[in-house]
Every structure is written in structure tokens, then in C-alpha cells.
Amino acid sequence: MSGQRYVLLGLASGAPGWMTKVQPVLDTGQPAGEFLPCAGIADLTNRLASGRPFSALLIDHRTVGLDRELIQRSHAAHCPVIVVGKETDAGRWKSLGADEVISSFLADEDLRLALQRHGNLINQTDRFRKSDTQTAPPAIGDKAKWQNTSWHGRLIAVTGPGGTGASSVARALALGLGHDPRFQKSVALVDACLEADQAHLHGVDPGGKNLQQAVQAHRTGQPTAQELFTLMIQPSGAPYRLLPGLLRRRDWPAAGGSSLRSTLINIARHHLVTVVDVDPFVDLAPEEQPTSPSTPGEIARVVMNLADFVVVVGRPSERDAIAQQRTLNTLVAAGVDDKRISPLILYPAGPRPRWRSPFGRKKLTATNPTGEISDPGTDPSGESAAQIARRIAAQLDRLTSRTQNEPDTPLPPGSLGNENRA
């Protein structure tokens, strides 16, 4: 233990009484330590980004700005978060990512136990290290994205170059899956486009219910099923719930990062299938992406990172074929598994025009071709929606599980059908 100590950061709005108790506890115990109160969130983030190692962050539960994003930023700097406040709120803070919650009375033993469980001992020879807040985000194809989550339904991303009808396909897909008895109308449609059209296509007034509000609710808490459903709309006669998109394109910084990820995971946890209408702009995110969103491409990257299946919509013209192939290449280059990508070509109603892809048919249809389907239009009929849903559902049936939450357990030979019954 020689040469090791605790270096704690502290943050609070105002001057709560527990702040004055921390340093005496560190002075009287072994190992000793140092407590560094921060002047505000800006001071805290500067320290976290400095590269200096810290044992833990003690933060008051009433601190203005304490949310999922701030906790994630601290974790990215390898600094555990201990919330000081009401122990009855432990469930809420831990759902946001906090490592521990201790009482604001700050008993010496409580602080010591929390540091033993979560604190990092700092050596006198520890060197500065670059904070992960400035490193690349997890690869889009990384299976670790669903770890530490409970059961969740399938998440399907529908995207495509501008003007190809991806939003109409997303709506038709949600309609078709909602009418499929296998999914029991447990279907959600999320509009994650920068230029959100789903509310307009459905002819509904969001009335304050939109992606931005849902993300904000998950930034400071973990809504229950009923609370989540109140953030969504049930379109008249539709067998699915709708989460409208951003009110304005410039609102994208408020709908990204770990809070958007938590929002989508929570929606998928309460629906058998979640369809997300999203832009293909994954290449707008820089290689060194900070924790909070800094480019419009952050939303697309979060969606693609969670998607079990990606449908790329195109049109039967040479120009649209080039745009569709470019989108496919961009997604694969960003880390999306090509086995989970499926091109879909929309033909206008009536006789199909004769055309030839400049890339060749085999190259354009990639690994999982959904095929060619008549354009469902802005008001898809039941048959066109059912056709799209059947094709996508067939693709989903062939997918392997995204993650293995529990290891496989071998069965002893002869055990099947021979359970011991009382």
C-alpha cells in the first residue's frame, strides 16, 4: 500500500455539509488521500480531460447538470461516480450509471466502503493518460452494446439516400409488422431523421411528444413502461406506437450520445419490434468522437450501433443505384456487418421500367437482398405493407442472436422429458 493514495473529485451546487467531511476522513484513514472540489461542471470536465488519473467523483444529488451524459463522461475518464444524497434514490442514480449512492450524512465507514468497492488507488508514479472522452466510439459492429441490459426486441433501421422513400418504407414496415399476429401489435416506430417526416406522414400533431423529449427523459432517469408510452403517440387505427422526430433540424445536439442509446434500448425492451427511420449519415462523425454528440452523424451512429438489421432503400434508376451503392459502402466502412444489411428497391406503380445497374446486379444486392417492391407511397395499403413486412420478417428469422446474455448450459444425455416431478 506504500505510495498509494486516493485522489477524489467533488462537485456540488452550493456548499452542502458533506463537502467539509471528506478531507478529514481521508486524513485519518489508510491509505490517505486528497479531495479536490470543482468550481463547476466546466472545471470538472477540464480535470477529467487533463489525463490525470482520479480515484472517484463525489457528486451531490442536487447538482445542476447531473445526468446520464455527465456520468458517462466521468466513466470515459476511468473515474467512478459516487452520488451523495438520499439512499432511497439509489435505484434511479444507478439506472443512470452511477457506481454507488451514499447518504449525505457521510459516515466515515460509508465513504471508506464505497472507496474500497469502486475507488482507484493512485500510485505516486502514475503518469498522465489520455481520457477516453476523446477516443473513438465503440465500433458499430461491436456486440458489447447490448451487454448489461435485460431482454429486448429486435431493432430495425430503415435508411436510404434522400428522396428514395425510406420514411414511407419505415411506416409501411411498422404497419405490416403490427398486423402480423406474431408480433401482437407490440411494434414501435421511431423517427430519428434530422428532417423528421413521420408526424406529417401520419397526419398527427406531436403535441410536445418527440424524440428530443424522450431523450431528455432518459437523460435524468429511466422511465417505466407506462411513462415511456406517454411519451409516444398511438396513431388512429395504427397497430403500433409512434415516437415523432425532432421539431427542428438544429435540435440534433439534444438527441444523441448515451441518452439516445438508453432511449432506444428502453423502447426495444418494451416492444417486440422497433423500427427506426434514420438518415445514413454515419460518416459525419469524426474518428475522435467525444462522449456528447458533436456532429449530426451521432444520431445515425447510435442507431446503427444498436440495429439488428438495416434496410437500405433505393430506386430503379442509374443515379439512384449509384447513391444506394454509396450508402451501402459507407455503412460497411463504418462497421455495420454486411450480413445485417439488406438493399430494397422501390418501383413506381404500373409497368416497371427496364434499367441496368452500373454496378451489376450481384454487387448491388449485397448479402441479404430484400428484393424489389412496389412503392407503398405516403399512404401505404395493407397489401404493400404486408409484403414489405413479410420480406423483412423472413430476413430477421435467419439472423442469429445479437448477443448471448447467458452462457450455453449443456444438457446431460437422456435428461429431456425426464424431469423430476413432485
Short mmCIF file of C-alpha atoms in Angstrom, two decimals:
data_model
loop_
_atom_site.label_atom_id
_atom_site.label_comp_id
_atom_site.label_asym_id
_atom_site.label_seq_id
_atom_site.Cartn_x
_atom_site.Cartn_y
_atom_site.Cartn_z
CA MET A 1 0.00 0.00 0.00
CA SER A 2 3.02 2.27 0.31
CA GLY A 3 2.99 5.11 -2.19
CA GLN A 4 -0.72 4.74 -2.98
CA ARG A 5 -3.47 7.19 -2.17
CA TYR A 6 -6.95 8.33 -3.14
CA VAL A 7 -7.45 11.42 -5.28
CA LEU A 8 -11.12 12.39 -5.21
CA LEU A 9 -13.01 14.98 -7.22
CA GLY A 10 -16.02 16.73 -5.72
CA LEU A 11 -18.91 18.62 -7.30
CA ALA A 12 -22.00 20.23 -5.81
CA SER A 13 -24.34 23.14 -6.42
CA GLY A 14 -23.82 25.32 -3.37
CA ALA A 15 -21.96 24.13 -0.29
CA PRO A 16 -23.57 21.01 1.23
CA GLY A 17 -22.30 19.95 4.64
CA TRP A 18 -20.77 16.69 3.49
CA MET A 19 -18.14 18.52 1.41
CA THR A 20 -16.27 19.57 4.57
CA LYS A 21 -16.21 16.00 5.93
CA VAL A 22 -14.38 14.32 3.06
CA GLN A 23 -10.83 15.54 3.64
CA PRO A 24 -10.82 14.71 7.40
CA VAL A 25 -11.91 11.15 6.57
CA LEU A 26 -9.07 10.83 4.07
CA ASP A 27 -6.56 12.28 6.55
CA THR A 28 -7.41 9.81 9.31
CA GLY A 29 -7.52 6.64 7.23
CA GLN A 30 -5.17 4.43 5.31
CA PRO A 31 -4.47 4.92 2.55
CA ALA A 32 -4.66 8.68 2.85
CA GLY A 33 -5.94 10.87 0.08
CA GLU A 34 -6.65 14.25 -1.43
CA PHE A 35 -10.04 15.85 -2.07
CA LEU A 36 -10.34 18.33 -4.95
CA PRO A 37 -13.64 20.26 -5.04
CA CYS A 38 -14.53 21.52 -8.53
CA ALA A 39 -15.82 25.01 -9.18
CA GLY A 40 -18.46 23.75 -11.62
CA ILE A 41 -19.14 21.33 -14.44
CA ALA A 42 -16.71 23.13 -16.75
CA ASP A 43 -13.94 22.75 -14.15
CA LEU A 44 -14.84 19.08 -13.68
CA THR A 45 -14.77 18.27 -17.40
CA ASN A 46 -11.44 20.06 -17.78
CA ARG A 47 -9.93 17.94 -14.99
CA LEU A 48 -11.35 14.74 -16.48
CA ALA A 49 -9.90 15.62 -19.88
CA SER A 50 -6.50 16.56 -18.44
CA GLY A 51 -5.24 12.97 -18.42
CA ARG A 52 -4.59 12.94 -14.68
CA PRO A 53 -5.93 9.78 -13.00
CA PHE A 54 -8.60 10.17 -10.30
CA SER A 55 -9.93 7.67 -7.80
CA ALA A 56 -13.60 8.69 -7.91
CA LEU A 57 -16.02 11.58 -8.30
CA LEU A 58 -18.19 12.51 -5.31
CA ILE A 59 -21.17 14.48 -6.59
CA ASP A 60 -24.14 15.88 -4.69
CA HIS A 61 -27.52 14.55 -5.81
CA ARG A 62 -28.88 18.10 -6.16
CA THR A 63 -26.14 19.22 -8.55
CA VAL A 64 -27.50 21.10 -11.54
CA GLY A 65 -26.43 19.22 -14.67
CA LEU A 66 -26.07 15.79 -13.04
CA ASP A 67 -27.41 13.42 -15.70
CA ARG A 68 -26.54 10.36 -17.73
CA GLU A 69 -24.20 12.29 -20.03
CA LEU A 70 -22.10 13.68 -17.16
CA ILE A 71 -21.80 10.25 -15.54
CA GLN A 72 -20.77 8.74 -18.88
CA ARG A 73 -18.15 11.45 -19.35
CA SER A 74 -16.66 10.61 -15.95
CA HIS A 75 -16.62 6.89 -16.73
CA ALA A 76 -14.90 7.60 -20.04
CA ALA A 77 -12.07 9.13 -18.00
CA HIS A 78 -11.89 5.94 -15.84
CA CYS A 79 -13.34 7.85 -12.87
CA PRO A 80 -16.10 6.05 -10.91
CA VAL A 81 -19.09 8.14 -9.82
CA ILE A 82 -20.39 8.13 -6.24
CA VAL A 83 -23.60 10.12 -5.73
CA VAL A 84 -24.02 11.64 -2.27
CA GLY A 85 -27.67 12.05 -1.35
CA LYS A 86 -30.73 10.02 -0.38
CA GLU A 87 -30.09 6.29 -0.35
CA THR A 88 -33.77 5.78 -1.24
CA ASP A 89 -32.93 7.22 -4.69
CA ALA A 90 -30.17 4.67 -5.29
CA GLY A 91 -32.16 2.84 -7.97
CA ARG A 92 -32.62 5.97 -10.04
CA TRP A 93 -28.97 7.06 -9.91
CA LYS A 94 -27.69 3.57 -10.65
CA SER A 95 -30.02 3.37 -13.66
CA LEU A 96 -28.20 6.46 -14.95
CA GLY A 97 -24.85 4.74 -14.49
CA ALA A 98 -23.72 5.81 -11.01
CA ASP A 99 -21.47 3.26 -9.32
CA GLU A 100 -22.58 3.92 -5.74
CA VAL A 101 -25.01 6.04 -3.72
CA ILE A 102 -24.19 7.00 -0.12
CA SER A 103 -26.04 9.10 2.43
CA SER A 104 -25.37 12.84 2.61
CA PHE A 105 -24.64 12.36 6.33
CA LEU A 106 -21.39 10.84 5.02
CA ALA A 107 -20.45 8.47 7.79
CA ASP A 108 -16.74 7.66 7.76
CA GLU A 109 -17.39 3.95 7.27
CA ASP A 110 -19.78 4.52 4.35
CA LEU A 111 -17.21 6.57 2.45
CA ARG A 112 -14.43 4.07 3.17
CA LEU A 113 -16.53 1.12 1.98
CA ALA A 114 -17.56 2.97 -1.19
CA LEU A 115 -13.93 3.76 -1.99
CA GLN A 116 -12.86 0.18 -1.31
CA ARG A 117 -15.51 -1.12 -3.71
CA HIS A 118 -15.13 1.41 -6.50
CA GLY A 119 -12.22 3.79 -5.91
CA ASN A 120 -8.99 3.59 -7.89
CA LEU A 121 -5.81 3.76 -5.83
CA ILE A 122 -3.36 6.20 -7.41
CA ASN A 123 0.37 5.50 -7.38
CA GLN A 124 2.79 8.37 -6.94
CA THR A 125 4.40 7.28 -10.21
CA ASP A 126 1.14 7.15 -12.21
CA ARG A 127 1.52 9.04 -15.45
CA PHE A 128 -0.92 11.18 -17.33
CA ARG A 129 -3.12 9.25 -19.69
CA LYS A 130 -5.35 10.40 -22.47
CA SER A 131 -9.01 10.44 -21.49
CA ASP A 132 -11.35 8.19 -23.44
CA THR A 133 -13.65 11.17 -23.81
CA GLN A 134 -11.56 11.98 -26.87
CA THR A 135 -11.12 8.49 -28.31
CA ALA A 136 -13.11 6.78 -30.99
CA PRO A 137 -16.56 5.45 -30.07
CA PRO A 138 -17.20 1.70 -29.96
CA ALA A 139 -17.27 0.09 -33.38
CA ILE A 140 -20.74 -0.04 -34.87
CA GLY A 141 -20.50 -3.81 -35.20
CA ASP A 142 -19.43 -4.34 -31.57
CA LYS A 143 -21.69 -6.84 -29.78
CA ALA A 144 -20.92 -5.30 -26.38
CA LYS A 145 -23.50 -2.57 -26.99
CA TRP A 146 -26.36 -4.70 -25.58
CA GLN A 147 -24.44 -6.05 -22.58
CA ASN A 148 -25.81 -5.40 -19.09
CA THR A 149 -29.33 -4.97 -20.48
CA SER A 150 -32.38 -7.15 -19.95
CA TRP A 151 -34.39 -8.79 -22.73
CA HIS A 152 -35.11 -6.59 -25.72
CA GLY A 153 -36.95 -6.94 -29.01
CA ARG A 154 -35.49 -6.58 -32.48
CA LEU A 155 -34.45 -3.15 -33.72
CA ILE A 156 -34.65 -2.47 -37.47
CA ALA A 157 -33.10 0.63 -39.03
CA VAL A 158 -34.58 1.89 -42.31
CA THR A 159 -32.43 4.33 -44.24
CA GLY A 160 -31.53 5.42 -47.74
CA PRO A 161 -30.34 8.34 -49.85
CA GLY A 162 -32.58 11.39 -49.86
CA GLY A 163 -35.77 11.14 -51.89
CA THR A 164 -35.87 7.34 -52.15
CA GLY A 165 -38.87 6.87 -49.86
CA ALA A 166 -37.17 5.42 -46.77
CA SER A 167 -39.66 7.13 -44.44
CA SER A 168 -42.60 5.63 -46.35
CA VAL A 169 -40.98 2.19 -46.17
CA ALA A 170 -40.42 2.57 -42.41
CA ARG A 171 -44.08 3.44 -41.94
CA ALA A 172 -45.25 0.56 -44.15
CA LEU A 173 -42.94 -1.85 -42.34
CA ALA A 174 -44.30 -0.83 -38.92
CA LEU A 175 -47.85 -1.22 -40.27
CA GLY A 176 -47.18 -4.65 -41.73
CA LEU A 177 -45.38 -5.95 -38.64
CA GLY A 178 -48.13 -4.54 -36.43
CA HIS A 179 -50.74 -6.56 -38.33
CA ASP A 180 -48.62 -9.72 -38.12
CA PRO A 181 -50.13 -11.88 -35.32
CA ARG A 182 -46.65 -13.00 -34.24
CA PHE A 183 -45.80 -9.51 -33.01
CA GLN A 184 -49.09 -8.91 -31.13
CA LYS A 185 -49.15 -5.21 -32.10
CA SER A 186 -46.06 -4.76 -29.91
CA VAL A 187 -44.36 -2.55 -32.51
CA ALA A 188 -42.79 0.91 -32.22
CA LEU A 189 -41.88 3.37 -34.98
CA VAL A 190 -39.19 5.92 -34.09
CA ASP A 191 -38.38 8.93 -36.28
CA ALA A 192 -34.65 9.61 -35.83
CA CYS A 193 -34.14 11.65 -39.02
CA LEU A 194 -32.74 15.16 -38.91
CA GLU A 195 -35.63 16.21 -41.16
CA ALA A 196 -38.42 14.38 -39.34
CA ASP A 197 -41.44 13.49 -41.53
CA GLN A 198 -43.30 10.74 -39.70
CA ALA A 199 -45.68 13.04 -37.81
CA HIS A 200 -46.58 14.70 -41.12
CA LEU A 201 -46.99 11.35 -42.91
CA HIS A 202 -49.34 10.18 -40.16
CA GLY A 203 -51.25 13.46 -40.09
CA VAL A 204 -50.81 13.85 -36.33
CA ASP A 205 -49.85 16.75 -34.11
CA PRO A 206 -46.96 15.64 -31.85
CA GLY A 207 -48.19 17.93 -29.09
CA GLY A 208 -44.80 18.05 -27.40
CA LYS A 209 -44.15 14.32 -27.81
CA ASN A 210 -40.96 13.89 -29.81
CA LEU A 211 -37.54 12.31 -29.82
CA GLN A 212 -35.95 15.25 -28.05
CA GLN A 213 -38.35 14.99 -25.10
CA ALA A 214 -37.89 11.22 -24.87
CA VAL A 215 -34.10 11.55 -24.83
CA GLN A 216 -34.34 14.25 -22.16
CA ALA A 217 -36.48 11.94 -20.00
CA HIS A 218 -33.79 9.25 -20.25
CA ARG A 219 -31.01 11.74 -19.55
CA THR A 220 -32.21 12.23 -15.97
CA GLY A 221 -33.99 8.94 -15.28
CA GLN A 222 -35.20 5.57 -16.54
CA PRO A 223 -38.90 5.81 -17.49
CA THR A 224 -41.12 2.82 -16.73
CA ALA A 225 -43.22 1.19 -19.44
CA GLN A 226 -46.23 3.40 -18.71
CA GLU A 227 -44.09 6.54 -18.55
CA LEU A 228 -42.45 5.57 -21.84
CA PHE A 229 -45.80 5.03 -23.55
CA THR A 230 -46.97 8.51 -22.50
CA LEU A 231 -44.02 9.93 -24.47
CA MET A 232 -45.28 8.22 -27.64
CA ILE A 233 -48.33 8.58 -29.88
CA GLN A 234 -50.84 5.90 -30.87
CA PRO A 235 -51.92 6.93 -34.40
CA SER A 236 -55.59 6.35 -35.11
CA GLY A 237 -56.12 2.82 -36.41
CA ALA A 238 -52.40 2.01 -36.43
CA PRO A 239 -51.18 -1.21 -34.75
CA TYR A 240 -48.01 0.46 -33.47
CA ARG A 241 -46.78 3.35 -31.34
CA LEU A 242 -45.06 6.34 -32.91
CA LEU A 243 -42.29 8.48 -31.47
CA PRO A 244 -42.15 11.61 -33.67
CA GLY A 245 -38.78 13.13 -34.51
CA LEU A 246 -37.07 16.43 -33.85
CA LEU A 247 -39.14 19.58 -34.20
CA ARG A 248 -36.26 21.38 -35.90
CA ARG A 249 -33.09 20.11 -37.52
CA ARG A 250 -30.96 22.35 -35.30
CA ASP A 251 -32.17 20.42 -32.22
CA TRP A 252 -29.91 17.44 -33.02
CA PRO A 253 -27.38 18.19 -30.22
CA ALA A 254 -30.15 17.47 -27.68
CA ALA A 255 -30.80 13.97 -29.06
CA GLY A 256 -27.63 11.93 -29.09
CA GLY A 257 -24.97 10.21 -27.04
CA SER A 258 -25.65 7.73 -24.25
CA SER A 259 -29.11 9.19 -23.54
CA LEU A 260 -30.30 8.37 -27.07
CA ARG A 261 -28.83 4.90 -26.71
CA SER A 262 -30.72 4.40 -23.43
CA THR A 263 -33.91 5.68 -25.05
CA LEU A 264 -33.74 3.18 -27.91
CA ILE A 265 -32.82 0.32 -25.57
CA ASN A 266 -35.78 1.15 -23.31
CA ILE A 267 -38.16 1.26 -26.28
CA ALA A 268 -36.81 -2.07 -27.57
CA ARG A 269 -37.20 -3.54 -24.09
CA HIS A 270 -40.95 -2.87 -24.17
CA HIS A 271 -41.69 -3.80 -27.81
CA LEU A 272 -41.15 -6.96 -29.82
CA VAL A 273 -40.00 -4.92 -32.82
CA THR A 274 -38.76 -1.33 -33.05
CA VAL A 275 -38.50 0.29 -36.50
CA VAL A 276 -36.25 3.36 -36.67
CA ASP A 277 -36.42 5.79 -39.59
CA VAL A 278 -32.91 7.25 -39.73
CA ASP A 279 -30.53 9.11 -42.04
CA PRO A 280 -27.47 7.26 -43.43
CA PHE A 281 -25.04 9.94 -42.22
CA VAL A 282 -22.76 7.68 -40.15
CA ASP A 283 -19.73 9.18 -41.91
CA LEU A 284 -20.41 12.63 -40.43
CA ALA A 285 -18.97 11.54 -37.08
CA PRO A 286 -15.21 12.13 -36.71
CA GLU A 287 -12.81 9.39 -35.70
CA GLU A 288 -12.21 11.04 -32.33
CA GLN A 289 -15.77 11.41 -31.09
CA PRO A 290 -16.41 12.99 -27.67
CA THR A 291 -18.97 11.49 -25.32
CA SER A 292 -21.66 14.03 -26.10
CA PRO A 293 -22.84 14.49 -29.69
CA SER A 294 -20.71 16.91 -31.69
CA THR A 295 -21.89 16.18 -35.24
CA PRO A 296 -25.27 15.43 -36.85
CA GLY A 297 -23.98 11.94 -37.64
CA GLU A 298 -24.04 10.95 -33.97
CA ILE A 299 -27.73 10.01 -34.13
CA ALA A 300 -27.19 7.72 -37.11
CA ARG A 301 -24.17 6.08 -35.47
CA VAL A 302 -26.10 5.31 -32.27
CA VAL A 303 -28.99 3.79 -34.24
CA MET A 304 -26.74 1.70 -36.49
CA ASN A 305 -24.76 0.61 -33.45
CA LEU A 306 -27.90 -0.94 -31.94
CA ALA A 307 -29.66 -2.13 -35.10
CA ASP A 308 -30.18 -5.85 -35.60
CA PHE A 309 -30.98 -5.26 -39.26
CA VAL A 310 -30.54 -2.33 -41.66
CA VAL A 311 -32.74 -1.81 -44.72
CA VAL A 312 -31.24 0.49 -47.37
CA VAL A 313 -33.91 1.84 -49.73
CA GLY A 314 -33.16 2.72 -53.35
CA ARG A 315 -34.86 3.50 -56.67
CA PRO A 316 -34.56 1.85 -60.12
CA SER A 317 -32.51 4.47 -61.91
CA GLU A 318 -28.81 4.74 -62.63
CA ARG A 319 -28.40 7.78 -60.41
CA ASP A 320 -30.30 6.19 -57.52
CA ALA A 321 -28.37 2.93 -57.92
CA ILE A 322 -25.10 4.83 -57.52
CA ALA A 323 -26.44 6.60 -54.43
CA GLN A 324 -27.69 3.33 -52.91
CA GLN A 325 -24.37 1.58 -53.50
CA ARG A 326 -22.53 4.53 -51.97
CA THR A 327 -24.73 4.25 -48.88
CA LEU A 328 -24.07 0.51 -48.63
CA ASN A 329 -20.33 1.08 -48.88
CA THR A 330 -20.46 3.82 -46.24
CA LEU A 331 -22.32 1.61 -43.76
CA VAL A 332 -19.93 -1.30 -44.25
CA ALA A 333 -16.92 1.01 -43.90
CA ALA A 334 -18.40 2.34 -40.64
CA GLY A 335 -18.51 -1.17 -39.20
CA VAL A 336 -22.03 -2.42 -39.93
CA ASP A 337 -21.94 -6.16 -40.62
CA ASP A 338 -22.89 -6.66 -44.27
CA LYS A 339 -24.86 -9.76 -43.24
CA ARG A 340 -27.23 -7.41 -41.41
CA ILE A 341 -27.70 -5.01 -44.34
CA SER A 342 -30.35 -5.52 -47.00
CA PRO A 343 -30.94 -3.32 -50.06
CA LEU A 344 -34.55 -2.72 -51.08
CA ILE A 345 -35.51 -1.26 -54.46
CA LEU A 346 -38.82 0.59 -54.78
CA TYR A 347 -40.54 0.57 -58.16
CA PRO A 348 -43.31 3.01 -59.04
CA ALA A 349 -46.78 1.59 -59.50
CA GLY A 350 -47.52 0.31 -63.00
CA PRO A 351 -45.20 -1.28 -65.58
CA ARG A 352 -41.62 -1.48 -64.38
CA PRO A 353 -39.06 0.39 -66.47
CA ARG A 354 -36.19 -1.54 -67.99
CA TRP A 355 -32.90 -0.49 -66.46
CA ARG A 356 -29.41 -1.75 -65.81
CA SER A 357 -27.38 -1.13 -62.68
CA PRO A 358 -23.93 0.29 -63.47
CA PHE A 359 -22.56 -1.97 -60.72
CA GLY A 360 -24.12 -5.20 -61.85
CA ARG A 361 -26.99 -6.93 -60.12
CA LYS A 362 -24.92 -9.21 -57.93
CA LYS A 363 -22.90 -6.42 -56.40
CA LEU A 364 -25.90 -4.20 -55.70
CA THR A 365 -28.00 -6.79 -53.91
CA ALA A 366 -25.24 -7.48 -51.37
CA THR A 367 -25.61 -10.32 -48.85
CA ASN A 368 -29.30 -10.20 -47.86
CA PRO A 369 -31.33 -8.76 -50.74
CA THR A 370 -34.86 -7.84 -49.71
CA GLY A 371 -35.65 -7.55 -53.41
CA GLU A 372 -37.86 -5.27 -55.44
CA ILE A 373 -41.18 -3.97 -54.12
CA SER A 374 -43.78 -1.55 -55.43
CA ASP A 375 -43.59 1.87 -53.82
CA PRO A 376 -46.03 1.94 -50.87
CA GLY A 377 -46.40 5.72 -51.22
CA THR A 378 -47.13 8.11 -48.40
CA ASP A 379 -50.32 6.21 -47.51
CA PRO A 380 -49.37 2.54 -47.79
CA SER A 381 -52.10 0.00 -48.42
CA GLY A 382 -52.41 -3.06 -46.27
CA GLU A 383 -51.08 -5.33 -49.03
CA SER A 384 -47.92 -3.31 -49.73
CA ALA A 385 -47.20 -3.05 -46.01
CA ALA A 386 -47.74 -6.79 -45.58
CA GLN A 387 -45.42 -7.54 -48.50
CA ILE A 388 -42.61 -5.44 -47.03
CA ALA A 389 -43.17 -6.91 -43.56
CA ARG A 390 -43.07 -10.49 -44.87
CA ARG A 391 -39.76 -9.94 -46.60
CA ILE A 392 -38.13 -8.23 -43.63
CA ALA A 393 -39.53 -10.77 -41.15
CA ALA A 394 -38.05 -13.56 -43.26
CA GLN A 395 -34.65 -11.85 -43.05
CA LEU A 396 -34.99 -11.46 -39.27
CA ASP A 397 -35.81 -15.15 -38.87
CA ARG A 398 -32.46 -16.03 -40.44
CA LEU A 399 -30.45 -13.81 -38.11
CA THR A 400 -28.56 -15.30 -35.20
CA SER A 401 -28.91 -13.78 -31.76
CA ARG A 402 -27.07 -10.48 -31.44
CA THR A 403 -25.63 -11.35 -28.04
CA GLN A 404 -25.50 -14.24 -25.67
CA ASN A 405 -26.66 -12.85 -22.34
CA GLU A 406 -26.21 -16.22 -20.64
CA PRO A 407 -23.67 -18.94 -21.45
CA ASP A 408 -24.95 -22.15 -23.01
CA THR A 409 -25.61 -24.89 -20.46
CA PRO A 410 -25.00 -28.46 -21.68
CA LEU A 411 -27.84 -30.94 -21.09
CA PRO A 412 -26.98 -34.39 -19.72
CA PRO A 413 -27.84 -37.17 -22.20
CA GLY A 414 -31.30 -38.60 -21.54
CA SER A 415 -32.44 -35.69 -19.38
CA LEU A 416 -35.01 -34.29 -21.81
CA GLY A 417 -38.54 -35.38 -20.89
CA ASN A 418 -37.39 -36.98 -17.64
CA GLU A 419 -37.76 -34.07 -15.22
CA ASN A 420 -38.41 -34.98 -11.60
CA ARG A 421 -41.97 -34.08 -10.71
CA ALA A 422 -43.33 -33.74 -7.21
#
